[in-house]
Amino acid sequence: MSHHIEDLLNAWSAAPQDDWVLAVVTHVEGSAYRKVGAMMLIHGMGKSVGLVSGGCLEADLRRRAQKVIQTGQAASVCYDATDEADASYQLGCGGLVHLMLVPLCAANHFLHFQALKAALASQGRCHYQLDLIDDSLSFDSTNAAGSSDSVGAQVWCSQQALDDAKAGWQLSDFPRPGILQGQSVQGETVLCESVQGESASLVVPLRERHRIAIFGGGLDAQPVCQIALQLGWRVDVVDRRTSYAREYDFVGANIIKCPVAELPQAFWTRLDGAIVMQHNLELDSEALAAIHASGEQLKYLALLGPGHRRDRVLALAGLDAASFNAYFSAPAGLALGGELPASIALSILSECHGVLHGAKRVALKEVMA
């Protein structure tokens, strides 16, 4: 399980009438494993989906969730790792983490999880707005509580919906999760009822799982598929050859056994990345030609093999490296060392991950203390 928002939504939708509590990080000071907007869903029987820390807070949150279920009231809690004399949790990160725990119930429309699930399925991305109880950001909020129906949620799929509701803010204001202070929201969105009044709320941009296509179903494609699935991505493996891309070698992936020229237009919709690794000049050139023709939305494109092979494949396709809108990596991957399939897969997917998340491909110690 990847702990993606879709995992939380799928767990809830399998048993929506059960007791569930949503734990969400509302504020962080200093160092913390997860940042503002991180979510965890806790079932009344104790199981949980998602992570709000590196595993050090989850057990205590499951305990606190039982009280939230019993009282029917939302609560906030603060974990303080700045006090080294406090041995309660031994977090070690030295930060201050505020969270809110909210029961999902009919009174708050189950925080509109069904609308959120539908938005991600149909649109691929949206903004989730969650009201904060009064003490969600206070430093002494361990025992703060509020009624569950006072915590509302909205799902926003477009700026037009926000404008129609006279919300007074822009989706572009929140490329990352943040706090919206004192805004009045009136009217209705197309997906859910909105709430009147002024209060602080948490706005979290959400998107569906990343999706990549692997053109080639050979032995070295298997670890690429496995690591991508472990990351929580969706994976299509495209290879028309009979003895390649066998289902038992690519468990969890969508296997497509047809020429790339026959792929339907729907295949290219909301595709984030493509890795071409068929070890065949003609097949690779056909894949690049199809990607050039239909993969305008791609952010990452990788071609396996050395530079001279790249040039031959591009020539066969009648293209050059500048033909693609995507980040074109050929030879594919980062220079991490290693030459076996798992090392190559790690190299390619590390680079792909960085591109999809807009990260600078530098050592972590260079960008954070």
mmCIF file of C-alpha atoms in Angstrom:
data_model
loop_
_atom_site.group_PDB
_atom_site.id
_atom_site.type_symbol
_atom_site.label_atom_id
_atom_site.label_comp_id
_atom_site.label_asym_id
_atom_site.label_seq_id
_atom_site.Cartn_x
_atom_site.Cartn_y
_atom_site.Cartn_z
ATOM 1 C CA MET A 1 0.000 0.000 0.000
ATOM 2 C CA SER A 2 1.334 3.430 -0.966
ATOM 3 C CA HIS A 3 -0.690 5.562 1.517
ATOM 4 C CA HIS A 4 -1.883 7.719 -1.392
ATOM 5 C CA ILE A 5 -5.123 9.675 -0.967
ATOM 6 C CA GLU A 6 -6.770 7.146 -3.288
ATOM 7 C CA ASP A 7 -5.890 4.389 -0.797
ATOM 8 C CA LEU A 8 -7.718 6.302 1.942
ATOM 9 C CA LEU A 9 -10.751 6.875 -0.256
ATOM 10 C CA ASN A 10 -10.878 3.244 -1.375
ATOM 11 C CA ALA A 11 -10.671 1.994 2.215
ATOM 12 C CA TRP A 12 -13.512 4.277 3.280
ATOM 13 C CA SER A 13 -15.735 3.511 0.280
ATOM 14 C CA ALA A 14 -15.454 -0.225 1.007
ATOM 15 C CA ALA A 15 -17.221 0.350 4.356
ATOM 16 C CA PRO A 16 -18.604 3.902 4.461
ATOM 17 C CA GLN A 17 -21.018 3.231 7.321
ATOM 18 C CA ASP A 18 -18.268 2.054 9.672
ATOM 19 C CA ASP A 19 -16.660 4.356 12.224
ATOM 20 C CA TRP A 20 -13.798 6.298 10.632
ATOM 21 C CA VAL A 21 -11.646 9.209 11.778
ATOM 22 C CA LEU A 22 -9.573 11.435 9.493
ATOM 23 C CA ALA A 23 -6.301 12.687 10.983
ATOM 24 C CA VAL A 24 -4.714 15.560 9.074
ATOM 25 C CA VAL A 25 -1.579 17.632 9.707
ATOM 26 C CA THR A 26 -2.652 21.283 9.974
ATOM 27 C CA HIS A 27 0.561 23.034 11.019
ATOM 28 C CA VAL A 28 4.259 22.196 11.311
ATOM 29 C CA GLU A 29 7.086 24.147 12.909
ATOM 30 C CA GLY A 30 10.623 22.968 12.464
ATOM 31 C CA SER A 31 11.431 19.495 11.175
ATOM 32 C CA ALA A 32 8.788 16.837 10.627
ATOM 33 C CA TYR A 33 8.536 13.652 8.599
ATOM 34 C CA ARG A 34 5.283 14.729 6.897
ATOM 35 C CA LYS A 35 4.131 18.227 6.057
ATOM 36 C CA VAL A 36 0.879 20.179 6.209
ATOM 37 C CA GLY A 37 -1.941 18.346 4.443
ATOM 38 C CA ALA A 38 -0.697 14.814 5.177
ATOM 39 C CA MET A 39 -3.672 12.553 5.967
ATOM 40 C CA MET A 40 -4.346 9.294 7.739
ATOM 41 C CA LEU A 41 -7.653 7.418 7.992
ATOM 42 C CA ILE A 42 -8.332 5.397 11.146
ATOM 43 C CA HIS A 43 -11.012 2.720 11.403
ATOM 44 C CA GLY A 44 -12.972 2.139 14.590
ATOM 45 C CA MET A 45 -11.437 -1.319 14.929
ATOM 46 C CA GLY A 46 -7.937 0.173 14.938
ATOM 47 C CA LYS A 47 -6.614 -0.385 11.423
ATOM 48 C CA SER A 48 -5.334 2.655 9.570
ATOM 49 C CA VAL A 49 -4.440 3.792 6.071
ATOM 50 C CA GLY A 50 -2.007 6.596 5.357
ATOM 51 C CA LEU A 51 0.838 8.167 7.290
ATOM 52 C CA VAL A 52 1.224 11.474 9.119
ATOM 53 C CA SER A 53 4.703 10.710 10.462
ATOM 54 C CA GLY A 54 7.438 8.157 10.074
ATOM 55 C CA GLY A 55 5.423 5.776 12.224
ATOM 56 C CA CYS A 56 6.108 7.359 15.617
ATOM 57 C CA LEU A 57 2.727 9.095 16.047
ATOM 58 C CA GLU A 58 0.342 6.639 14.436
ATOM 59 C CA ALA A 59 -0.165 4.362 17.459
ATOM 60 C CA ASP A 60 -1.050 7.295 19.720
ATOM 61 C CA LEU A 61 -3.364 8.755 17.080
ATOM 62 C CA ARG A 62 -5.212 5.448 16.814
ATOM 63 C CA ARG A 63 -5.790 5.633 20.568
ATOM 64 C CA ARG A 64 -7.017 9.222 20.378
ATOM 65 C CA ALA A 65 -9.280 8.332 17.440
ATOM 66 C CA GLN A 66 -11.276 6.015 19.708
ATOM 67 C CA LYS A 67 -12.210 8.975 21.910
ATOM 68 C CA VAL A 68 -13.189 11.002 18.838
ATOM 69 C CA ILE A 69 -15.480 8.157 17.755
ATOM 70 C CA GLN A 70 -16.991 7.821 21.230
ATOM 71 C CA THR A 71 -17.700 11.547 21.637
ATOM 72 C CA GLY A 72 -18.527 12.306 18.033
ATOM 73 C CA GLN A 73 -16.408 15.445 18.368
ATOM 74 C CA ALA A 74 -13.455 16.592 16.319
ATOM 75 C CA ALA A 75 -10.275 17.188 18.291
ATOM 76 C CA SER A 76 -6.844 18.687 17.771
ATOM 77 C CA VAL A 77 -3.549 17.524 19.152
ATOM 78 C CA CYS A 78 -0.007 18.886 19.182
ATOM 79 C CA TYR A 79 3.137 16.757 19.358
ATOM 80 C CA ASP A 80 6.119 18.738 20.582
ATOM 81 C CA ALA A 81 9.532 17.277 19.777
ATOM 82 C CA THR A 82 11.364 20.508 20.555
ATOM 83 C CA ASP A 83 11.586 19.643 24.265
ATOM 84 C CA GLU A 84 14.459 17.178 24.499
ATOM 85 C CA ALA A 85 13.652 16.569 28.179
ATOM 86 C CA ASP A 86 10.271 15.102 27.205
ATOM 87 C CA ALA A 87 10.757 11.394 26.566
ATOM 88 C CA SER A 88 7.100 10.767 25.678
ATOM 89 C CA TYR A 89 7.615 10.047 22.007
ATOM 90 C CA GLN A 90 11.344 10.370 21.280
ATOM 91 C CA LEU A 91 10.546 11.757 17.835
ATOM 92 C CA GLY A 92 14.043 13.007 17.227
ATOM 93 C CA CYS A 93 12.995 15.410 14.466
ATOM 94 C CA GLY A 94 12.872 18.440 16.764
ATOM 95 C CA GLY A 95 9.661 19.866 15.340
ATOM 96 C CA LEU A 96 6.175 20.804 16.430
ATOM 97 C CA VAL A 97 3.328 18.959 14.660
ATOM 98 C CA HIS A 98 -0.340 19.983 14.936
ATOM 99 C CA LEU A 99 -3.063 17.618 13.773
ATOM 100 C CA MET A 100 -6.845 17.584 13.681
ATOM 101 C CA LEU A 101 -8.909 14.412 14.100
ATOM 102 C CA VAL A 102 -12.386 14.468 12.571
ATOM 103 C CA PRO A 103 -14.996 11.693 12.589
ATOM 104 C CA LEU A 104 -16.565 10.891 9.234
ATOM 105 C CA CYS A 105 -20.319 10.829 9.790
ATOM 106 C CA ALA A 106 -23.625 11.794 8.236
ATOM 107 C CA ALA A 107 -23.643 15.089 10.160
ATOM 108 C CA ASN A 108 -20.625 16.355 8.192
ATOM 109 C CA HIS A 109 -21.569 14.485 5.001
ATOM 110 C CA PHE A 110 -18.658 12.102 5.571
ATOM 111 C CA LEU A 111 -16.385 15.055 4.761
ATOM 112 C CA HIS A 112 -17.556 14.654 1.152
ATOM 113 C CA PHE A 113 -15.250 11.712 0.574
ATOM 114 C CA GLN A 114 -17.551 10.406 -2.160
ATOM 115 C CA ALA A 115 -17.332 13.721 -4.022
ATOM 116 C CA LEU A 116 -13.560 13.747 -3.561
ATOM 117 C CA LYS A 117 -13.277 10.223 -4.940
ATOM 118 C CA ALA A 118 -15.458 11.146 -7.917
ATOM 119 C CA ALA A 119 -13.441 14.300 -8.612
ATOM 120 C CA LEU A 120 -10.132 12.451 -8.735
ATOM 121 C CA ALA A 121 -11.618 9.750 -10.949
ATOM 122 C CA SER A 122 -13.160 12.167 -13.431
ATOM 123 C CA GLN A 123 -10.813 15.153 -13.360
ATOM 124 C CA GLY A 124 -7.565 13.668 -12.107
ATOM 125 C CA ARG A 125 -6.986 16.516 -9.661
ATOM 126 C CA CYS A 126 -8.849 18.907 -7.378
ATOM 127 C CA HIS A 127 -8.502 21.070 -4.271
ATOM 128 C CA TYR A 128 -9.883 19.795 -0.974
ATOM 129 C CA GLN A 129 -10.936 22.431 1.558
ATOM 130 C CA LEU A 130 -11.362 21.305 5.162
ATOM 131 C CA ASP A 131 -12.617 23.630 7.883
ATOM 132 C CA LEU A 132 -10.430 23.916 10.976
ATOM 133 C CA ILE A 133 -11.884 23.828 14.477
ATOM 134 C CA ASP A 134 -11.074 26.903 16.544
ATOM 135 C CA ASP A 135 -8.058 25.464 18.335
ATOM 136 C CA SER A 136 -6.526 23.557 15.440
ATOM 137 C CA LEU A 137 -3.534 25.869 15.281
ATOM 138 C CA SER A 138 -3.091 26.741 18.948
ATOM 139 C CA PHE A 139 -0.070 25.583 20.916
ATOM 140 C CA ASP A 140 -2.092 24.162 23.822
ATOM 141 C CA SER A 141 -4.631 22.303 21.727
ATOM 142 C CA THR A 142 -4.119 18.761 23.005
ATOM 143 C CA ASN A 143 -7.594 18.561 24.534
ATOM 144 C CA ALA A 144 -9.418 20.933 22.200
ATOM 145 C CA ALA A 145 -12.621 19.629 20.684
ATOM 146 C CA GLY A 146 -15.492 20.729 18.519
ATOM 147 C CA SER A 147 -18.647 19.110 17.167
ATOM 148 C CA SER A 148 -18.176 16.993 14.048
ATOM 149 C CA ASP A 149 -20.822 18.895 12.118
ATOM 150 C CA SER A 150 -18.831 22.114 12.603
ATOM 151 C CA VAL A 151 -16.068 20.688 10.408
ATOM 152 C CA GLY A 152 -17.172 21.068 6.822
ATOM 153 C CA ALA A 153 -15.429 20.181 3.592
ATOM 154 C CA GLN A 154 -15.582 21.285 -0.006
ATOM 155 C CA VAL A 155 -14.238 19.786 -3.195
ATOM 156 C CA TRP A 156 -13.203 22.286 -5.843
ATOM 157 C CA CYS A 157 -12.499 21.105 -9.392
ATOM 158 C CA SER A 158 -12.291 24.426 -11.180
ATOM 159 C CA GLN A 159 -11.766 28.130 -10.654
ATOM 160 C CA GLN A 160 -15.186 28.719 -12.203
ATOM 161 C CA ALA A 161 -16.834 26.769 -9.382
ATOM 162 C CA LEU A 162 -14.990 28.935 -6.849
ATOM 163 C CA ASP A 163 -15.998 32.124 -8.651
ATOM 164 C CA ASP A 164 -19.635 31.024 -8.855
ATOM 165 C CA ALA A 165 -19.566 30.433 -5.092
ATOM 166 C CA LYS A 166 -18.054 33.897 -4.539
ATOM 167 C CA ALA A 167 -15.327 32.264 -2.507
ATOM 168 C CA GLY A 168 -12.889 35.137 -2.958
ATOM 169 C CA TRP A 169 -9.715 33.127 -3.482
ATOM 170 C CA GLN A 170 -7.856 31.444 -6.313
ATOM 171 C CA LEU A 171 -6.919 27.799 -6.765
ATOM 172 C CA SER A 172 -3.567 29.044 -7.997
ATOM 173 C CA ASP A 173 -2.968 30.465 -4.493
ATOM 174 C CA PHE A 174 -2.498 26.876 -3.315
ATOM 175 C CA PRO A 175 0.012 24.955 -5.426
ATOM 176 C CA ARG A 176 0.866 23.345 -2.083
ATOM 177 C CA PRO A 177 -1.264 22.766 1.044
ATOM 178 C CA GLY A 178 -1.859 25.858 3.142
ATOM 179 C CA ILE A 179 -4.213 27.702 5.474
ATOM 180 C CA LEU A 180 -6.957 29.945 4.127
ATOM 181 C CA GLN A 181 -7.830 32.581 6.728
ATOM 182 C CA GLY A 182 -11.179 34.296 7.209
ATOM 183 C CA GLN A 183 -12.776 33.685 3.833
ATOM 184 C CA SER A 184 -16.507 33.573 3.348
ATOM 185 C CA VAL A 185 -17.809 30.767 1.154
ATOM 186 C CA GLN A 186 -21.400 30.891 -0.065
ATOM 187 C CA GLY A 187 -23.500 29.007 -2.574
ATOM 188 C CA GLU A 188 -22.922 25.521 -3.930
ATOM 189 C CA THR A 189 -20.285 23.761 -5.965
ATOM 190 C CA VAL A 190 -21.222 21.205 -8.549
ATOM 191 C CA LEU A 191 -19.919 18.440 -6.292
ATOM 192 C CA CYS A 192 -20.982 19.314 -2.782
ATOM 193 C CA GLU A 193 -22.793 21.714 -0.530
ATOM 194 C CA SER A 194 -20.696 24.581 0.737
ATOM 195 C CA VAL A 195 -20.764 26.188 4.131
ATOM 196 C CA GLN A 196 -21.644 29.769 5.003
ATOM 197 C CA GLY A 197 -19.591 31.780 7.431
ATOM 198 C CA GLU A 198 -16.023 32.833 7.988
ATOM 199 C CA SER A 199 -13.374 30.554 9.454
ATOM 200 C CA ALA A 200 -9.907 29.272 8.815
ATOM 201 C CA SER A 201 -9.635 26.244 6.594
ATOM 202 C CA LEU A 202 -6.973 23.952 5.218
ATOM 203 C CA VAL A 203 -6.691 23.784 1.428
ATOM 204 C CA VAL A 204 -4.936 20.749 -0.009
ATOM 205 C CA PRO A 205 -4.291 20.268 -3.736
ATOM 206 C CA LEU A 206 -4.770 16.594 -4.557
ATOM 207 C CA ARG A 207 -4.211 14.540 -7.663
ATOM 208 C CA GLU A 208 -4.701 10.973 -8.777
ATOM 209 C CA ARG A 209 -1.819 8.520 -8.767
ATOM 210 C CA HIS A 210 0.939 9.166 -11.240
ATOM 211 C CA ARG A 211 0.709 6.929 -14.286
ATOM 212 C CA ILE A 212 3.569 5.732 -16.460
ATOM 213 C CA ALA A 213 3.786 3.511 -19.513
ATOM 214 C CA ILE A 214 6.644 1.066 -20.063
ATOM 215 C CA PHE A 215 7.146 0.244 -23.723
ATOM 216 C CA GLY A 216 8.789 -3.138 -23.502
ATOM 217 C CA GLY A 217 8.047 -6.207 -21.416
ATOM 218 C CA GLY A 218 11.479 -7.806 -21.061
ATOM 219 C CA LEU A 219 13.375 -8.900 -17.978
ATOM 220 C CA ASP A 220 14.793 -5.449 -17.245
ATOM 221 C CA ALA A 221 11.321 -3.910 -17.383
ATOM 222 C CA GLN A 222 10.159 -6.024 -14.453
ATOM 223 C CA PRO A 223 11.970 -4.092 -11.666
ATOM 224 C CA VAL A 224 10.868 -0.816 -13.283
ATOM 225 C CA CYS A 225 7.285 -1.979 -12.985
ATOM 226 C CA GLN A 226 7.731 -3.306 -9.444
ATOM 227 C CA ILE A 227 9.340 -0.141 -8.078
ATOM 228 C CA ALA A 228 6.760 2.091 -9.779
ATOM 229 C CA LEU A 229 3.937 0.063 -8.263
ATOM 230 C CA GLN A 230 5.607 0.289 -4.861
ATOM 231 C CA LEU A 231 5.612 4.066 -5.284
ATOM 232 C CA GLY A 232 1.859 3.852 -5.723
ATOM 233 C CA TRP A 233 1.889 4.685 -9.434
ATOM 234 C CA ARG A 234 -0.297 3.080 -12.050
ATOM 235 C CA VAL A 235 1.676 1.190 -14.688
ATOM 236 C CA ASP A 236 0.847 0.176 -18.255
ATOM 237 C CA VAL A 237 3.190 -2.281 -19.957
ATOM 238 C CA VAL A 238 2.930 -2.152 -23.750
ATOM 239 C CA ASP A 239 4.501 -4.901 -25.846
ATOM 240 C CA ARG A 240 2.894 -6.677 -28.776
ATOM 241 C CA ARG A 241 5.455 -9.511 -28.828
ATOM 242 C CA THR A 242 4.073 -12.893 -27.751
ATOM 243 C CA SER A 243 6.855 -13.921 -25.387
ATOM 244 C CA TYR A 244 7.109 -10.519 -23.669
ATOM 245 C CA ALA A 245 4.954 -8.701 -21.098
ATOM 246 C CA ARG A 246 3.480 -11.830 -19.572
ATOM 247 C CA GLU A 247 0.961 -11.164 -16.838
ATOM 248 C CA TYR A 248 2.699 -13.265 -14.194
ATOM 249 C CA ASP A 249 5.883 -11.205 -14.682
ATOM 250 C CA PHE A 250 4.073 -7.889 -14.253
ATOM 251 C CA VAL A 251 1.553 -8.479 -11.481
ATOM 252 C CA GLY A 252 -0.372 -5.299 -10.724
ATOM 253 C CA ALA A 253 0.287 -3.662 -14.090
ATOM 254 C CA ASN A 254 -2.075 -3.196 -17.006
ATOM 255 C CA ILE A 255 -0.746 -5.326 -19.879
ATOM 256 C CA ILE A 256 -1.446 -4.097 -23.413
ATOM 257 C CA LYS A 257 -0.685 -6.456 -26.303
ATOM 258 C CA CYS A 258 -1.063 -4.368 -29.415
ATOM 259 C CA PRO A 259 1.096 -2.244 -31.736
ATOM 260 C CA VAL A 260 1.646 1.263 -30.392
ATOM 261 C CA ALA A 261 0.010 2.737 -33.492
ATOM 262 C CA GLU A 262 -3.243 1.037 -32.470
ATOM 263 C CA LEU A 263 -3.353 2.417 -28.934
ATOM 264 C CA PRO A 264 -6.630 4.320 -28.408
ATOM 265 C CA GLN A 265 -6.549 8.024 -27.694
ATOM 266 C CA ALA A 266 -7.805 7.317 -24.168
ATOM 267 C CA PHE A 267 -4.495 5.572 -23.442
ATOM 268 C CA TRP A 268 -2.625 8.867 -23.778
ATOM 269 C CA THR A 269 -5.016 10.812 -21.563
ATOM 270 C CA ARG A 270 -3.504 11.717 -18.163
ATOM 271 C CA LEU A 271 -0.315 9.793 -18.863
ATOM 272 C CA ASP A 272 2.581 11.317 -16.896
ATOM 273 C CA GLY A 273 5.632 9.428 -18.104
ATOM 274 C CA ALA A 274 6.885 6.898 -20.647
ATOM 275 C CA ILE A 275 9.932 4.631 -20.599
ATOM 276 C CA VAL A 276 10.955 3.070 -23.909
ATOM 277 C CA MET A 277 13.012 -0.093 -23.417
ATOM 278 C CA GLN A 278 12.189 -2.696 -26.065
ATOM 279 C CA HIS A 279 15.783 -3.389 -27.184
ATOM 280 C CA ASN A 280 14.616 -3.164 -30.779
ATOM 281 C CA LEU A 281 15.380 -0.195 -33.004
ATOM 282 C CA GLU A 282 12.186 -0.367 -35.046
ATOM 283 C CA LEU A 283 9.881 -0.927 -32.090
ATOM 284 C CA ASP A 284 11.512 1.861 -30.101
ATOM 285 C CA SER A 285 11.260 4.265 -33.039
ATOM 286 C CA GLU A 286 7.567 3.385 -33.439
ATOM 287 C CA ALA A 287 7.028 4.096 -29.749
ATOM 288 C CA LEU A 288 8.760 7.487 -29.976
ATOM 289 C CA ALA A 289 6.733 8.390 -33.058
ATOM 290 C CA ALA A 290 3.487 7.515 -31.300
ATOM 291 C CA ILE A 291 4.528 9.442 -28.177
ATOM 292 C CA HIS A 292 5.381 12.461 -30.300
ATOM 293 C CA ALA A 293 2.008 12.287 -32.037
ATOM 294 C CA SER A 294 -0.228 11.664 -29.029
ATOM 295 C CA GLY A 295 1.697 12.134 -25.785
ATOM 296 C CA GLU A 296 1.587 15.906 -25.507
ATOM 297 C CA GLN A 297 0.753 15.728 -21.792
ATOM 298 C CA LEU A 298 3.826 13.684 -20.909
ATOM 299 C CA LYS A 299 6.230 15.253 -18.424
ATOM 300 C CA TYR A 300 8.926 12.581 -18.582
ATOM 301 C CA LEU A 301 10.225 10.441 -21.444
ATOM 302 C CA ALA A 302 13.146 8.028 -21.195
ATOM 303 C CA LEU A 303 14.863 5.951 -23.880
ATOM 304 C CA LEU A 304 17.151 3.124 -22.824
ATOM 305 C CA GLY A 305 20.561 2.771 -24.436
ATOM 306 C CA PRO A 306 23.700 4.804 -25.198
ATOM 307 C CA GLY A 307 23.830 8.058 -27.138
ATOM 308 C CA HIS A 308 24.648 6.562 -30.528
ATOM 309 C CA ARG A 309 21.643 4.219 -30.251
ATOM 310 C CA ARG A 310 19.423 7.172 -29.270
ATOM 311 C CA ASP A 311 20.461 8.969 -32.447
ATOM 312 C CA ARG A 312 19.636 5.939 -34.613
ATOM 313 C CA VAL A 313 16.211 5.493 -33.005
ATOM 314 C CA LEU A 314 15.378 9.187 -33.402
ATOM 315 C CA ALA A 315 16.505 9.105 -37.046
ATOM 316 C CA LEU A 316 14.258 6.116 -37.769
ATOM 317 C CA ALA A 317 11.347 7.991 -36.197
ATOM 318 C CA GLY A 318 12.157 11.176 -38.139
ATOM 319 C CA LEU A 319 12.578 13.104 -34.895
ATOM 320 C CA ASP A 320 15.230 14.759 -32.772
ATOM 321 C CA ALA A 321 15.636 15.344 -29.054
ATOM 322 C CA ALA A 322 13.962 18.748 -29.284
ATOM 323 C CA SER A 323 10.799 17.213 -30.775
ATOM 324 C CA PHE A 324 9.296 16.391 -27.394
ATOM 325 C CA ASN A 325 7.599 18.654 -24.862
ATOM 326 C CA ALA A 326 8.482 16.222 -22.093
ATOM 327 C CA TYR A 327 11.780 16.062 -20.259
ATOM 328 C CA PHE A 328 13.666 13.695 -22.588
ATOM 329 C CA SER A 329 16.210 11.453 -20.887
ATOM 330 C CA ALA A 330 18.413 9.478 -23.285
ATOM 331 C CA PRO A 331 20.477 7.705 -22.140
ATOM 332 C CA ALA A 332 17.803 7.128 -19.518
ATOM 333 C CA GLY A 333 18.274 7.778 -15.840
ATOM 334 C CA LEU A 334 20.647 9.269 -13.302
ATOM 335 C CA ALA A 335 24.289 8.325 -12.907
ATOM 336 C CA LEU A 336 23.872 6.293 -9.714
ATOM 337 C CA GLY A 337 26.228 3.473 -10.606
ATOM 338 C CA GLY A 338 25.353 -0.199 -11.074
ATOM 339 C CA GLU A 339 24.487 -2.086 -14.234
ATOM 340 C CA LEU A 340 21.986 -4.784 -13.241
ATOM 341 C CA PRO A 341 18.250 -4.363 -13.996
ATOM 342 C CA ALA A 342 17.292 -3.253 -10.473
ATOM 343 C CA SER A 343 19.999 -0.556 -10.454
ATOM 344 C CA ILE A 344 18.933 0.682 -13.875
ATOM 345 C CA ALA A 345 15.294 0.739 -12.778
ATOM 346 C CA LEU A 346 16.196 2.751 -9.673
ATOM 347 C CA SER A 347 18.206 5.166 -11.803
ATOM 348 C CA ILE A 348 15.359 5.777 -14.253
ATOM 349 C CA LEU A 349 12.573 6.005 -11.709
ATOM 350 C CA SER A 350 14.565 8.305 -9.426
ATOM 351 C CA GLU A 351 14.910 10.735 -12.290
ATOM 352 C CA CYS A 352 11.276 10.296 -13.309
ATOM 353 C CA HIS A 353 10.129 10.859 -9.725
ATOM 354 C CA GLY A 354 12.122 14.080 -9.526
ATOM 355 C CA VAL A 355 10.669 15.399 -12.774
ATOM 356 C CA LEU A 356 7.065 14.529 -11.865
ATOM 357 C CA HIS A 357 7.402 16.207 -8.466
ATOM 358 C CA GLY A 358 9.243 19.261 -9.779
ATOM 359 C CA ALA A 359 12.261 18.508 -7.619
ATOM 360 C CA LYS A 360 15.800 19.677 -8.075
ATOM 361 C CA ARG A 361 17.907 16.614 -8.643
ATOM 362 C CA VAL A 362 20.481 17.387 -5.955
ATOM 363 C CA ALA A 363 21.491 15.791 -2.673
ATOM 364 C CA LEU A 364 18.882 16.270 0.061
ATOM 365 C CA LYS A 365 21.497 17.785 2.361
ATOM 366 C CA GLU A 366 21.848 20.620 -0.153
ATOM 367 C CA VAL A 367 18.208 21.685 0.153
ATOM 368 C CA MET A 368 17.385 21.064 3.813
ATOM 369 C CA ALA A 369 19.182 21.130 7.130
#
